[in-house]
């Protein structure tokens, strides 16, 4: 399908493409960074122009992954392109690439057009190349996620792709020696229960996260950088409006890695918010495959970036989505838990997820959560969990 046809299909699903920054003076949050736009005149207008320029530089430095054509066949299939079915996989690649970018180059890193790209930056892109030789290609992600329904030519949801990444990272850790680990952070899925099979608000258990870090470091340390993934189903046909304030607030967290979400069958990577709008990177553009390696600093990486912000009304999102957060160290994780606890306490009985220190067992041997989120104990007559679904 031609790129123009893909764009028309996308607009039928996501709605007409809305681009640029609105005239609103409300602040913009982009993966934990706030851009405050002045509503004044003269010198304040100049300040606003500077702020918008800074926002544009930040947005265009985020890594974009899109449909590609012309890559080697996936497994034993004939697929040499992921057009029409790979958008969720590409959206998840963006989130993981962004986590690596923050870890290796820092949140303040910006792409410089006038200078050769850094070797570390090229090394990140190389990991996401479109071949089995690249650790985090869609080829390897599909292979790792077969037990969760991943297959070339098939669309999958956020929960399945999160679990698939968990499997892929574990597999790559086992295949390589400690000094050559391609992914230098643990991955932890925050689920609705210990076995991940019950409904209700997901529970982030600190003891479980600590265990994940210890296992990741193979017992060498009690803590490691960690990527938290929180798959959610926040309604039936669309996101219940009660959850929107909390979704928006997560972008104010310094640990924010955005949202995997969009419309049914049309995933995007949502990286920022302004009022009720979500700015996103769109994987639906079709581009020719590009080979990147860190030894070739002359390679053109422009296809991995987007200079034009697009936005979508948050109320129109599909209720099945996933949040991402990156915590580089224990202090940052503790800060995240404090923020998450406060957010849950202010959710009016509709928390996205809750935080607990440990799982204790009652006299019958049934696991219970020993929650540190005391302010989220519902004080109203209803617990309002009617919109939660099993993941």
PDB file of C-alpha atoms in Angstrom, residues 188 203-212 223 330 333-334 337 355-359 372:
ATOM      1  CA  UNK A 188       9.463  -5.032  35.181  1.00  0.00           C
ATOM      2  CA  UNK A 203      -0.080  -3.150  41.844  1.00  0.00           C
ATOM      3  CA  UNK A 204       3.545  -2.061  41.850  1.00  0.00           C
ATOM      4  CA  UNK A 205       5.150  -4.121  44.626  1.00  0.00           C
ATOM      5  CA  UNK A 206       8.509  -2.711  45.730  1.00  0.00           C
ATOM      6  CA  UNK A 207       9.731  -6.124  46.875  1.00  0.00           C
ATOM      7  CA  UNK A 208       8.971  -7.535  43.415  1.00  0.00           C
ATOM      8  CA  UNK A 209      10.864  -4.698  41.706  1.00  0.00           C
ATOM      9  CA  UNK A 210      13.847  -5.284  43.991  1.00  0.00           C
ATOM     10  CA  UNK A 211      13.784  -8.978  43.103  1.00  0.00           C
ATOM     11  CA  UNK A 212      13.715  -8.104  39.397  1.00  0.00           C
ATOM     12  CA  UNK A 223      19.618  -2.438  42.422  1.00  0.00           C
ATOM     13  CA  UNK A 330      17.195   3.549  43.608  1.00  0.00           C
ATOM     14  CA  UNK A 333      12.710   4.826  41.908  1.00  0.00           C
ATOM     15  CA  UNK A 334      11.896   6.009  45.441  1.00  0.00           C
ATOM     16  CA  UNK A 337       6.958   5.694  44.177  1.00  0.00           C
ATOM     17  CA  UNK A 355       2.121   1.062  45.139  1.00  0.00           C
ATOM     18  CA  UNK A 356       2.769  -1.509  47.847  1.00  0.00           C
ATOM     19  CA  UNK A 357       5.839  -2.405  49.852  1.00  0.00           C
ATOM     20  CA  UNK A 358       5.263  -6.146  49.979  1.00  0.00           C
ATOM     21  CA  UNK A 359       2.827  -9.009  49.568  1.00  0.00           C
ATOM     22  CA  UNK A 372       1.854   2.108  51.339  1.00  0.00           C
TER      23      UNK A 372
END
